[in-house]
XYZ file of C-alpha atoms in Angstrom:
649
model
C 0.000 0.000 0.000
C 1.810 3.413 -1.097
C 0.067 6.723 -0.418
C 1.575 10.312 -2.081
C 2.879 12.988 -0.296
C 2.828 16.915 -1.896
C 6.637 16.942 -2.052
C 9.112 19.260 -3.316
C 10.840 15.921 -4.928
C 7.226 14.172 -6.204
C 8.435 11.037 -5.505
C 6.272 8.232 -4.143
C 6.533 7.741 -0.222
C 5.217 4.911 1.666
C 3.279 5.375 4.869
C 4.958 4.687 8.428
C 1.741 2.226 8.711
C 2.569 0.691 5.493
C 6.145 0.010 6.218
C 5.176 -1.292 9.389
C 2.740 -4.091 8.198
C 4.997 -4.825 5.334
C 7.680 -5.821 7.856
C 5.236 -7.498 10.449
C 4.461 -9.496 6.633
C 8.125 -10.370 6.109
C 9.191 -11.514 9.618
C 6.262 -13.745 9.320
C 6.990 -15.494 6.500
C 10.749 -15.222 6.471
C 11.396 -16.548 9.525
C 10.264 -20.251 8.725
C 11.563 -19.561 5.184
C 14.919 -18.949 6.434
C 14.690 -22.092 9.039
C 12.986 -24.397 6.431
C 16.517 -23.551 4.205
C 18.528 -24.869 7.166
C 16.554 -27.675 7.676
C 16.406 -28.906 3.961
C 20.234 -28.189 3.471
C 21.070 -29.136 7.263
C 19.521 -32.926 6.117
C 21.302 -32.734 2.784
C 24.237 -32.768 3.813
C 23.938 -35.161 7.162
C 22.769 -37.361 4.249
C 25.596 -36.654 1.638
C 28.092 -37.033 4.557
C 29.895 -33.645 4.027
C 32.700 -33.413 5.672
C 31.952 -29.829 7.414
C 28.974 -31.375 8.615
C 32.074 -34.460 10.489
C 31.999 -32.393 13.265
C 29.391 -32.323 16.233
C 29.663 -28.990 16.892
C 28.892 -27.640 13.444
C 26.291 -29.532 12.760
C 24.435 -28.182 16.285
C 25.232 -24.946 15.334
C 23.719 -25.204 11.907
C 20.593 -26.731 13.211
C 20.626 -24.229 16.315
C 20.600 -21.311 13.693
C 17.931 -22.302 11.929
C 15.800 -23.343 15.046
C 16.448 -19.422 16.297
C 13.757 -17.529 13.767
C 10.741 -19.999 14.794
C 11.997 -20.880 17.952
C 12.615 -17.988 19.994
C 9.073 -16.596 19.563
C 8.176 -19.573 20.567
C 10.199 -19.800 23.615
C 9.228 -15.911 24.490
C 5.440 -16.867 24.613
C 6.104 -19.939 27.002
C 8.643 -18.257 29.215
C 5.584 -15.220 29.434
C 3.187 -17.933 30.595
C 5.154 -19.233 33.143
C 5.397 -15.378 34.545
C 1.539 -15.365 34.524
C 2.038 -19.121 36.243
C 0.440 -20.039 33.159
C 2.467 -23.287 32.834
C 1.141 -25.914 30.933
C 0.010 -24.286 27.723
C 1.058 -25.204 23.710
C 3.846 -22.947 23.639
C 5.622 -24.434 26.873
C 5.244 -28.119 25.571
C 6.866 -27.114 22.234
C 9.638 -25.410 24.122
C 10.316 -28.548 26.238
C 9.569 -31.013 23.271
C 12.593 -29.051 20.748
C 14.960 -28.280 23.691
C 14.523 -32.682 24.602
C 15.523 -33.360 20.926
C 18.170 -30.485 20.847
C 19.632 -32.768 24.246
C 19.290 -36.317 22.164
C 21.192 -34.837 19.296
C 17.416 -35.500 17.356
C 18.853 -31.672 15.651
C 17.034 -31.774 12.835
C 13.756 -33.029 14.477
C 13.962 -30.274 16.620
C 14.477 -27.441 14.438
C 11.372 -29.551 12.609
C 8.930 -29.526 15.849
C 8.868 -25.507 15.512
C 9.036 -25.080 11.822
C 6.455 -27.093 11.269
C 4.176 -25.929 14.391
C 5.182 -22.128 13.285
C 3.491 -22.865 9.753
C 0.506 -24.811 11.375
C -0.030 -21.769 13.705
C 0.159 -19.066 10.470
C -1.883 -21.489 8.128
C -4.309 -21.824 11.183
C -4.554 -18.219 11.666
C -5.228 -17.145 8.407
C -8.193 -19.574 8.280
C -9.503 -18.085 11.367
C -8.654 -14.605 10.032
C -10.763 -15.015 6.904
C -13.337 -16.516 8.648
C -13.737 -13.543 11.126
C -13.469 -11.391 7.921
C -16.339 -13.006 6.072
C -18.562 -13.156 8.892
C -17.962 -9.061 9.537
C -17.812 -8.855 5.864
C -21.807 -10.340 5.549
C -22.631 -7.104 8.159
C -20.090 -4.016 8.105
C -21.671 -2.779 4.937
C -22.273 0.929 6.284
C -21.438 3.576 3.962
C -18.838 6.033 5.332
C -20.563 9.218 3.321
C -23.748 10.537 2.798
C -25.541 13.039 1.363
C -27.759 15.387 3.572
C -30.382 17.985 2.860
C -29.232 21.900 4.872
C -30.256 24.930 4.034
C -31.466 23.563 0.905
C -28.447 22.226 -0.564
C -27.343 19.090 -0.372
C -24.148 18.157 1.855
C -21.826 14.389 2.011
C -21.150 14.341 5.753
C -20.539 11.221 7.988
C -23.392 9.481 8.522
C -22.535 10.257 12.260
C -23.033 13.827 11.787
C -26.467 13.143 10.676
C -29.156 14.470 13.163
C -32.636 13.162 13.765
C -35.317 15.307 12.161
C -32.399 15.735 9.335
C -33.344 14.738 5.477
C -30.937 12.417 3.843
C -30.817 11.411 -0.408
C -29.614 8.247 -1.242
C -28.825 7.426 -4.959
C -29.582 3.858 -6.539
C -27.293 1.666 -5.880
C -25.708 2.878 -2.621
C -26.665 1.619 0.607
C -28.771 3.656 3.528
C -26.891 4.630 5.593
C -29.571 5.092 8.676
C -32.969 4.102 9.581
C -35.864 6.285 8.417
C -38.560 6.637 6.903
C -39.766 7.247 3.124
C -40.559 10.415 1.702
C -40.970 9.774 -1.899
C -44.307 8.319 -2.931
C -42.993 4.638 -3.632
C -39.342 3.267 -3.530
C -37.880 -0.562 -4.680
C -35.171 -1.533 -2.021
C -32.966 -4.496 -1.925
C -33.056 -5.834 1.793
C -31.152 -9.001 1.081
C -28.293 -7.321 3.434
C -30.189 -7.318 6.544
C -32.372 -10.568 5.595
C -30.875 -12.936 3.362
C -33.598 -12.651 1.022
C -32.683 -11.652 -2.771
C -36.649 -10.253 -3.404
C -36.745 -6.760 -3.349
C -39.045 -4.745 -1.117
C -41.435 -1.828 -2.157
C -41.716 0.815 0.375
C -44.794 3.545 0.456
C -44.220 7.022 1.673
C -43.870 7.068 5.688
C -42.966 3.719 5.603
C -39.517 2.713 7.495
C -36.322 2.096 5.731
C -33.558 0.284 7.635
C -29.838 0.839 7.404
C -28.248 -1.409 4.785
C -31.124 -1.924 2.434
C -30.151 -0.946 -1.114
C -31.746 1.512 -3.208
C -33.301 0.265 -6.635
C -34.193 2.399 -9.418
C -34.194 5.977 -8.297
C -32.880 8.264 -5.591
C -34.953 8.134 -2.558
C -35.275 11.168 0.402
C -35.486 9.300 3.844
C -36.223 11.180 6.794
C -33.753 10.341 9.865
C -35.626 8.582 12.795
C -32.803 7.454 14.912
C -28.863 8.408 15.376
C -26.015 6.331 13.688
C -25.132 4.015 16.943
C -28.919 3.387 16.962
C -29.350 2.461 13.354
C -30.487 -1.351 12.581
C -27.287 -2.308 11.254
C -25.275 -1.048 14.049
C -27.584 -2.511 16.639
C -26.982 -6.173 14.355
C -23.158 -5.785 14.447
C -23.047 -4.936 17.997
C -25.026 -8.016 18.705
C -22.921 -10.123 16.503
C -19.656 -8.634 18.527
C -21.464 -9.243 21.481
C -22.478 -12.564 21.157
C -18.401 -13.527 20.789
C -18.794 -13.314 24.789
C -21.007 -15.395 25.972
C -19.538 -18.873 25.726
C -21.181 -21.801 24.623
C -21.318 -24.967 27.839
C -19.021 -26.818 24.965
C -16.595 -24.095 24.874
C -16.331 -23.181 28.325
C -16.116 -27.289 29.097
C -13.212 -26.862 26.498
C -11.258 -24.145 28.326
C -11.597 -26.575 31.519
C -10.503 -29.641 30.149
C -7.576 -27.903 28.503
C -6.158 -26.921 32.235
C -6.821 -30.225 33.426
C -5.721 -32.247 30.317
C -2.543 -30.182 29.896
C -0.957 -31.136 33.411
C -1.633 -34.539 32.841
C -0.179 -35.068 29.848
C 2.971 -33.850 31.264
C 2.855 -35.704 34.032
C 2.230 -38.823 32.049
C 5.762 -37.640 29.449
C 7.781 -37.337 32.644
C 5.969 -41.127 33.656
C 6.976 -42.624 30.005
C 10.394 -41.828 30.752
C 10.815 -42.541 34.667
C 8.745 -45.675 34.609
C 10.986 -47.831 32.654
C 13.935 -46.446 34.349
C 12.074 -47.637 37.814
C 11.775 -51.239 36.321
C 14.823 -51.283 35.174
C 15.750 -50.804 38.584
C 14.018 -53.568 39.683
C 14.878 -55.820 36.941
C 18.586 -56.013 35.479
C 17.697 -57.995 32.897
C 15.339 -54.836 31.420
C 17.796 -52.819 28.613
C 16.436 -48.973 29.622
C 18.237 -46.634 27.179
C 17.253 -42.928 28.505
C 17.398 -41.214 25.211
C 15.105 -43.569 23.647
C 12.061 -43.331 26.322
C 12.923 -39.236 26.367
C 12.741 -39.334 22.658
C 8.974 -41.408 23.271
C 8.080 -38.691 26.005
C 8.885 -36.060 23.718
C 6.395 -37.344 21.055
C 3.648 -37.622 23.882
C 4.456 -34.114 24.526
C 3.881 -32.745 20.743
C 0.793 -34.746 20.034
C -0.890 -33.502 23.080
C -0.662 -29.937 22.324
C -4.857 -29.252 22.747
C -4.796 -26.395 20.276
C -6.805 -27.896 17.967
C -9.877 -28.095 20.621
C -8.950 -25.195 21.835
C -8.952 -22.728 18.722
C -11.831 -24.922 17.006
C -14.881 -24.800 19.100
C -15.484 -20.969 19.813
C -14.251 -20.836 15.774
C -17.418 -23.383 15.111
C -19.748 -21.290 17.597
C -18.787 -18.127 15.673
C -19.172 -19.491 12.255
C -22.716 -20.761 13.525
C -23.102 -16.816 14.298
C -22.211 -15.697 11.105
C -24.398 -18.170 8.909
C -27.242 -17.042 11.492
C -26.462 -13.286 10.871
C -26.325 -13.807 7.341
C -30.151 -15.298 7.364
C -31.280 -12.495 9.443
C -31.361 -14.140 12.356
C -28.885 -12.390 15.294
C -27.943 -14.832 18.188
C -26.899 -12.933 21.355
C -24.411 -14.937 21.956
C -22.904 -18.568 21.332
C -24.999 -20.005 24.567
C -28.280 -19.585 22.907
C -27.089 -21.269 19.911
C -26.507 -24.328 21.951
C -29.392 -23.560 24.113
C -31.918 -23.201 20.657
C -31.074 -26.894 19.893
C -32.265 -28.496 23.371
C -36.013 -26.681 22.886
C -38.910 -28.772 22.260
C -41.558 -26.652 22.730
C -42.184 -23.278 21.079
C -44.898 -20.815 22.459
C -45.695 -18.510 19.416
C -47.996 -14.762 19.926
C -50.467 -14.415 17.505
C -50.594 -10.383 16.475
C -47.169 -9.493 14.814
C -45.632 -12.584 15.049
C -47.556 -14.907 13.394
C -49.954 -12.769 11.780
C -49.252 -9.522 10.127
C -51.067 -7.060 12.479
C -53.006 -5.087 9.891
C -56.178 -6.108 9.038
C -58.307 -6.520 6.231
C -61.506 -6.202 4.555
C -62.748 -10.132 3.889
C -66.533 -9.301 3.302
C -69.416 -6.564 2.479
C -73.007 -6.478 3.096
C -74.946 -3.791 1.859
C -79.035 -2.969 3.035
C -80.838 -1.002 1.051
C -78.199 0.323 -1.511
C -75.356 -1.108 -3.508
C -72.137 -2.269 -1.877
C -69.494 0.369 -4.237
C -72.180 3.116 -2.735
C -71.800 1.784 1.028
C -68.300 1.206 0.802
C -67.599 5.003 -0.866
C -69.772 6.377 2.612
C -67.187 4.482 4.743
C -64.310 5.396 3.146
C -65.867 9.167 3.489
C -66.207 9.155 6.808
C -63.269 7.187 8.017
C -60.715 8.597 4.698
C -58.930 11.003 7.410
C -58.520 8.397 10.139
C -55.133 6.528 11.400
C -56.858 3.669 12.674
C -55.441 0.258 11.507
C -59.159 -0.536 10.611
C -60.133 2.661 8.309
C -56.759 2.032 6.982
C -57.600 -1.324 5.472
C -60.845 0.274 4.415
C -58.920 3.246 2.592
C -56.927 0.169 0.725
C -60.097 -2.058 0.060
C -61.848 0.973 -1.324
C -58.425 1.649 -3.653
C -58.609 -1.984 -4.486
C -61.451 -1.193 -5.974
C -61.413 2.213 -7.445
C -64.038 3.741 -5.383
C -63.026 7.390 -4.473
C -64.442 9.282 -1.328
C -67.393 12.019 -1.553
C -66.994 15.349 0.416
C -67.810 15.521 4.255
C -69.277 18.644 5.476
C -68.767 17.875 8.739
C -67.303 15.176 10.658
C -67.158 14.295 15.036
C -65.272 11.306 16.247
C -67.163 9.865 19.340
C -64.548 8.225 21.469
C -64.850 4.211 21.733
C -67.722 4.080 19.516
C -67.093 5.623 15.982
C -67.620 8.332 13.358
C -70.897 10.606 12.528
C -71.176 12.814 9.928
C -72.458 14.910 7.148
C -72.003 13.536 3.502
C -73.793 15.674 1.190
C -77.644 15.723 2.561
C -77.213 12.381 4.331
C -76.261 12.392 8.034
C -73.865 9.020 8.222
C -72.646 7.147 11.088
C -69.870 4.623 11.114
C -68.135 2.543 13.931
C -68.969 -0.545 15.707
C -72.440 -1.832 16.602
C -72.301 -0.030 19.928
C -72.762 3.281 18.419
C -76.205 1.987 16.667
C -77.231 0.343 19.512
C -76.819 3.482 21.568
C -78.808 5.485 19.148
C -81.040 2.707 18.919
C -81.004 1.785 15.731
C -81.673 -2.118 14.408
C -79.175 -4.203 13.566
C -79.154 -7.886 12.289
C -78.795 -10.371 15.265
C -75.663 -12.666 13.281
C -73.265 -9.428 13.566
C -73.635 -9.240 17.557
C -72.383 -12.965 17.534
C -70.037 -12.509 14.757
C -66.430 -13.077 15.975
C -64.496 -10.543 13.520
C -64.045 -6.825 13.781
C -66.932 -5.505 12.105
C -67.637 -2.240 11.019
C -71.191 -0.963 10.843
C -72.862 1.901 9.102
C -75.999 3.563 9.416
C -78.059 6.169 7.074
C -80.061 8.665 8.341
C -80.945 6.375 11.515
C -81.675 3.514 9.319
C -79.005 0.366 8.985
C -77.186 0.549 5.815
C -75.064 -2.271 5.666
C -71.295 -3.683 7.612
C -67.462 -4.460 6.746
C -65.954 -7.559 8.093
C -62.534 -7.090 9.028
C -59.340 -9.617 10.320
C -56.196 -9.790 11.021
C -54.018 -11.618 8.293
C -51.336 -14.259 8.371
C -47.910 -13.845 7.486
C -47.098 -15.090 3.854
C -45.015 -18.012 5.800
C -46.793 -18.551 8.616
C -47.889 -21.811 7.422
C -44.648 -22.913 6.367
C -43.318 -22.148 9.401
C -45.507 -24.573 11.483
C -44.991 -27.124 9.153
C -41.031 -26.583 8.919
C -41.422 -26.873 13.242
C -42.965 -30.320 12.589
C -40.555 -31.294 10.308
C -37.756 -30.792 12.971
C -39.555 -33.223 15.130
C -40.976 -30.564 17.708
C -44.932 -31.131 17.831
C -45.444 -29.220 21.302
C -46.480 -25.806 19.769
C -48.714 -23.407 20.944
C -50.318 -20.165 20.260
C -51.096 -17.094 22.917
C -53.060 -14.136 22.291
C -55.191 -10.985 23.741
C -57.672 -11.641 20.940
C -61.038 -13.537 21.448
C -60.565 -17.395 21.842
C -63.048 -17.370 18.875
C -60.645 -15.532 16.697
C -57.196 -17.661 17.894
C -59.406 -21.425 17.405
C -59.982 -19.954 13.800
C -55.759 -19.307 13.124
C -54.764 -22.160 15.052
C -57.051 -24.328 12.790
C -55.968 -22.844 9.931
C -52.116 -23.138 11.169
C -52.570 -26.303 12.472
C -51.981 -25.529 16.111
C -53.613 -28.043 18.509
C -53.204 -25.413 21.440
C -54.106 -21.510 21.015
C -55.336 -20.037 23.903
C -57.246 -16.192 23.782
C -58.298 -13.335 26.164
C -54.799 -13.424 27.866
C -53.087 -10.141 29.544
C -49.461 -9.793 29.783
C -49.698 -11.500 33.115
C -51.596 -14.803 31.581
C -49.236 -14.961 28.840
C -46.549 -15.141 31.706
C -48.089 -17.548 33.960
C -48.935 -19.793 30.753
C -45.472 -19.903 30.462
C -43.903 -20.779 33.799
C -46.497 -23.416 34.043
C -45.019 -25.113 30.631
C -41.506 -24.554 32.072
C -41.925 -26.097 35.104
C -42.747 -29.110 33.211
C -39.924 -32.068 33.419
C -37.748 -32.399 30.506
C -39.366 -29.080 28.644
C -37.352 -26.414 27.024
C -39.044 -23.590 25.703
C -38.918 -20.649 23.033
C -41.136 -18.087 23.101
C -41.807 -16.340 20.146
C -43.316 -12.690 19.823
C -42.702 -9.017 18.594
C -44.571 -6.344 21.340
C -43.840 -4.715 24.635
C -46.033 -6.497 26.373
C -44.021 -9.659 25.190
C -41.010 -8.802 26.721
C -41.275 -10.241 29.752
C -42.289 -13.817 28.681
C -39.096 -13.506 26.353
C -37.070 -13.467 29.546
C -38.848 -16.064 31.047
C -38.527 -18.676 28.241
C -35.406 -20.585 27.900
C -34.715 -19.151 24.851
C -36.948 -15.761 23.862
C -37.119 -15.481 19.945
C -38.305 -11.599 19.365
C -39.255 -10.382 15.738
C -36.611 -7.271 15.123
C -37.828 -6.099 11.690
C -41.493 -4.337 13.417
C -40.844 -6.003 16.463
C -40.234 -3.016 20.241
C -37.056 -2.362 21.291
C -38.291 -4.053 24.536
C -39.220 -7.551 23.121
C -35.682 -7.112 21.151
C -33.698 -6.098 24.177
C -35.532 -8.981 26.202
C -34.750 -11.669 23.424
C -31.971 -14.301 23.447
C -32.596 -14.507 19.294
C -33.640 -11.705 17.201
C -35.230 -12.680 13.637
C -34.618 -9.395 11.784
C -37.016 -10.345 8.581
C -40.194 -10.790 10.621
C -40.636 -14.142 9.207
C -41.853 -16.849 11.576
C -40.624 -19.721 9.586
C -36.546 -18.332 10.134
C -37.355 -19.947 13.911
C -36.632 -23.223 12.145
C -34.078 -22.110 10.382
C -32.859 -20.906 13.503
C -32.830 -24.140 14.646
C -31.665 -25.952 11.985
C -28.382 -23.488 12.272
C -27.873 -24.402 16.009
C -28.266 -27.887 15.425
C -25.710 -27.747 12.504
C -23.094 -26.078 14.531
C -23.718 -28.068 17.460
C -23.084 -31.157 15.169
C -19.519 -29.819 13.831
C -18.579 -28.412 17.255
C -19.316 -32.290 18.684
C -17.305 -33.709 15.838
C -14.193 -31.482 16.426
C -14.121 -32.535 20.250
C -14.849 -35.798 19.342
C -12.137 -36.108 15.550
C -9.600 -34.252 17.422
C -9.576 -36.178 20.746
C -10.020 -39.655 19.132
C -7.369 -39.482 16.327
C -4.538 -37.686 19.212
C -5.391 -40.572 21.783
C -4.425 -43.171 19.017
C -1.049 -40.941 17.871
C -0.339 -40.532 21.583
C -0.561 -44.290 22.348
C 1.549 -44.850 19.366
C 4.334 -42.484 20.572
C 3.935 -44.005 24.230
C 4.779 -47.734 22.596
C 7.689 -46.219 20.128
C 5.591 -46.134 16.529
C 5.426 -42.672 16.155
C 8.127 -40.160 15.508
C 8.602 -36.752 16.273
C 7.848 -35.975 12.770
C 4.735 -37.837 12.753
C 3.761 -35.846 15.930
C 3.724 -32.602 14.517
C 1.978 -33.489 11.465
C -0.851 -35.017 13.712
C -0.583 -32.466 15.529
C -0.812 -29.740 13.003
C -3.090 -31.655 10.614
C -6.023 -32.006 13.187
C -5.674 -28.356 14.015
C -5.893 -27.378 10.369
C -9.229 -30.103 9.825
C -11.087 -28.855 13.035
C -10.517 -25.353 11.566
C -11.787 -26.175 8.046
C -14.730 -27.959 9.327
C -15.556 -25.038 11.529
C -15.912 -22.810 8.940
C -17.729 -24.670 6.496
C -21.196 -23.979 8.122
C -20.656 -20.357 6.466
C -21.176 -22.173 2.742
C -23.807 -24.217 4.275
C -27.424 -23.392 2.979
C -30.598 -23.820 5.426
């Protein structure tokens, strides 16, 4: 990397930064270079006989000088652990392993112990490196610039600069750079950074835009709703970074094995080599040759190096993160990816989680006049309103191209409805309370009728109603049957709505147990009662405030982040950020996968070093064949970490 400098001699300068990394890259690799060349020529000429080579101390000295470059870092990290009385580690049983073979005369075996575990150790790295990088690659996609509207000219600022209240453009192409919402009539946006999914998204005015969507087709205005630290994306990285903290039970079990297993291992070197020494003792007739039982100990030493489990399992629990994040799903940390795959019950909300919380116009009946004529009095009356309800009416009615007539004048009546003036007509719309307070008729079926249903009245006469419901999610379906497929059939469905209303979703969803009419408080209760069950583990699933504290109570709380509060996503373990119900079993799926790869590590790496060490205890295994076991696990676990991030769910 060169940068210029405005120079009186124009030449090209690098950067102190530059230099610096470039000579970090350099030691790095020419240090086991330059000790591979001694090795290679040191054997050479052992095996040519050369007659330089005659003389003990020249050959050590050869050898010694080559060990030096990969060696003495080597040595410096072990003799820093045993200041922090960190004694046992893989640095210290490399140090004693090449300074055993240095004292046999094994030279070039020694020099070959570090070489070798220096080049494990930088291939190693750089497949963890890349890993990390793809992972933060899939989120770190803010843009460092963007254009904002002041004093009526347009300004490129940081994006942290960028004030609420404050009007930002963003051209096609380029990512937003902060959460907002819409100001131009309709916008195409490409979400598939924040979701996973390659379908683009259409966006109405008012409507929010996240950070990291990508504009399509022309340049959009978005109003700024919250500051840069705040924005979607930066609350999905920090959740991602977060999540590298909380340790999985396999990883922490890891870290305690390791300062157990470490210990023992070098007691049981020092035992290969005493041992035989004691029965010789004992028995005369027993031919103990020290070098040769050091030279066994020394193998034990190398093969039980527990990098590999050591550097493998967070590695897997991370790259579990990463394929998560890159589905939209956010684990807070590598504990509720392990937790996610013990659950066998889910708990699902109805309103927002499973269903899309706006409702819709399903059916018309007119009295007296045609239904485009009743529906155009509706839409009259209730054209001005926010309510979710005379917002689906607004979209029925532009669904079918009836336009509103002119109000003269208009009074809301608080809990019941609308009345008003169209034209000569004096209209009332709202529920049937209002016409049963002004006592007009109106059919018996609508009292008992279990949807939201809006009624209208003419000039004190009934004129007709709207049925209204809720609707499910496009994969709400699929979701319940993806649950099944993963073998989970406790599922369940909890709601403030009328049990009428949930018995008609949970049929259609194919929920056996749905349960209405609950508060906060029920929805709570419900839930301890299904964890105090034996042998139950359960995820709650919901997107409102008043879910939030059920997500803590579940053993693992799965909160919608797309619409869902900032309460239910600060109270959630899991955080699906495309509002799709069906990503809980992918959710799943990915915490099974892991699980399965982090259990084969512990499992591949343990096996296939207990069957190297036994053959270095009974004299089959060389040094050589030590560190290649040694290095070769570490470099398998490390693959087979990291190929969950290829794996599709």
């Amino acid at each position: 990397m060169e940068t210029k400098c405005q120079c009186c001699c124009a030449h090209t300068h690098t950067s102190p930064q530059s230099k610096e990394k470039e000579q970090s890259i350099i030691r790095k690799i020419g240090a086991p270079v330059l000790s591979g060349i001694f090795l290679i020529t040191g054997i050479i000429f052992q095996h040519q006989e050369w007659v330089g080579f005659s003389h003990p101390v020249v050959e050590f000295c050869w050898f010694l000088l080559g060990f030096l470059p990969v060696g003495l870092p080597v040595m410096r990290e072990a003799w820093e652990g045993i200041l922090r009385k960190d004694w046992f580690n893989e640095f210290s049983l490399m140090a004693l392993a090449s300074l055993g073979a240095f004292y046999i005369g094994e030279y070039p075996e020694a020099l070959a112990v570090m070489l070798l575990y220096t080049l494990g150790e930088m291939l190693q790295d750089k497949a963890v490196n890349q890993a990390t990088r793809n992972i933060r690659g899939l989120l770190d996609v803010r843009p460092e610039r963007v254009d904002v509207y002041r004093e009526n000219t347009l300004r490129t600022v940081s994006p942290r600069d960028v004030n609420v209240g404050e009007t930002i453009e963003v051209k096609p192409g380029e990512r937003v750079p902060l959460d907002g919402t819409l100001q131009n009539p309709q916008a195409v946006f490409d979400t598939s950074a924040l979701t996973g999914e390659s379908m683009p998204r259409n966006v109405s005015a008012g409507g929010d835009v996240l950070a990291g969507m990508i504009v399509s087709g022309q340049a959009v205005r978005i109003l700024v709703t919250k500051p840069y630290d705040h924005s979607t994306l930066a609350r999905i990285l920090n959740l991602v970074q977060d999540a590298a903290e909380r340790k999985a039970p396999a990883e922490l079990f890891i870290r305690r094995f390791a300062r157990i297993y470490t210990p023992i291992v070098v007691l049981l070197a020092v035992l290969i080599v005493a041992l035989p020494a004691l029965v010789a003792a004992v028995h005369p007739g027993f031919d103990y040759v020290f070098n040769d039982w050091l030279y066994r100990g020394l193998v034990f030493l190398v093969i039980s190096c527990p990098c590999a489990l050591i550097i493998s399992i967070p590695l897997g629990y991370f790259g579990g993160i990463g394929a998560a994040s890159r589905m939209g799903i956010l684990f807070k940390g590598s504990n509720y990816l392990d937790a996610i795959t013990r659950v066998n019950a889910i708990v699902f909300d109805k309103t927002g989680t499973l269903t899309t919380g706006s409702f819709r116009v399903t059916s018309m009946q007119a009295a007296g006049l045609t239904e485009d004529e009743l529906l155009r009095l509706v839409l009259s009356v209730e054209k001005k309103s926010t309510h979710p309800v005379a917002q689906a009416v607004a979209r029925f009615a532009a669904e079918r191209g009836v336009e509103p007539l002119e109000v003269t004048t208009l009074n809301e009546l608080a809990g019941y409805g609308l009345e008003a003036e169209v034209g000569p007509r004096k209209v009332l719309v709202g529920n049937i309370r209002l016409l049963k307070d002004r006592k007009i008729t109106v059919p018996e079926e609508l009292t008992d009728c279990v949807a939201t249903v809006v009624v209208c009245a003419i000039d004190g006469q009934y004129a007709g109603c709207l049925l209204l419901s809720d609707t499910l999610k496009e994969d709400a379906m699929d979701a319940i049957k993806k649950i099944k497929a993963l073998k989970i059939d406790n599922i369940q469905m909890l709601s403030g709505d009328k049990q009428e209303i949930v018995d008609i979703f949970a049929a259609e969803l194919g929920i056996d147990k749905a349960y209405g009419d609950l508060l906060p408080e029920d929805k709570a209760v419900h839930l301890e009662q299904l964890n105090s069950a034996p042998d139950v583990s359960v995820a709650f699933v919901g997107d409102g405030m008043n879910d939030a504290p059920v997500l803590a109570l579940s053993d693992v709380g799965i909160a919608m982040g797309g619409l869902g509060s900032d309460a239910a996503i600060e109270s959630a373990d899991v955080v699906i950020q495309t509002d799709q119900p069906s990503r809980v079993a992918t959710a799943i799926s990915i915490g099974r996968a892991t699980r399965r790869i982090v259990m084969q590590n512990i499992i591949g790496a343990i096996t296939v070093k207990i069957l190297v060490l036994l053959a270095g205890a009974f004299g089959f295994a060389t040094l050589w064949a030590a560190v290649f076991a040694d290095v070769g696990v570490a470099l398998l676990v490390v693959l087979n970490s990291v190929r969950i991030l290829g794996k599709k769910f």
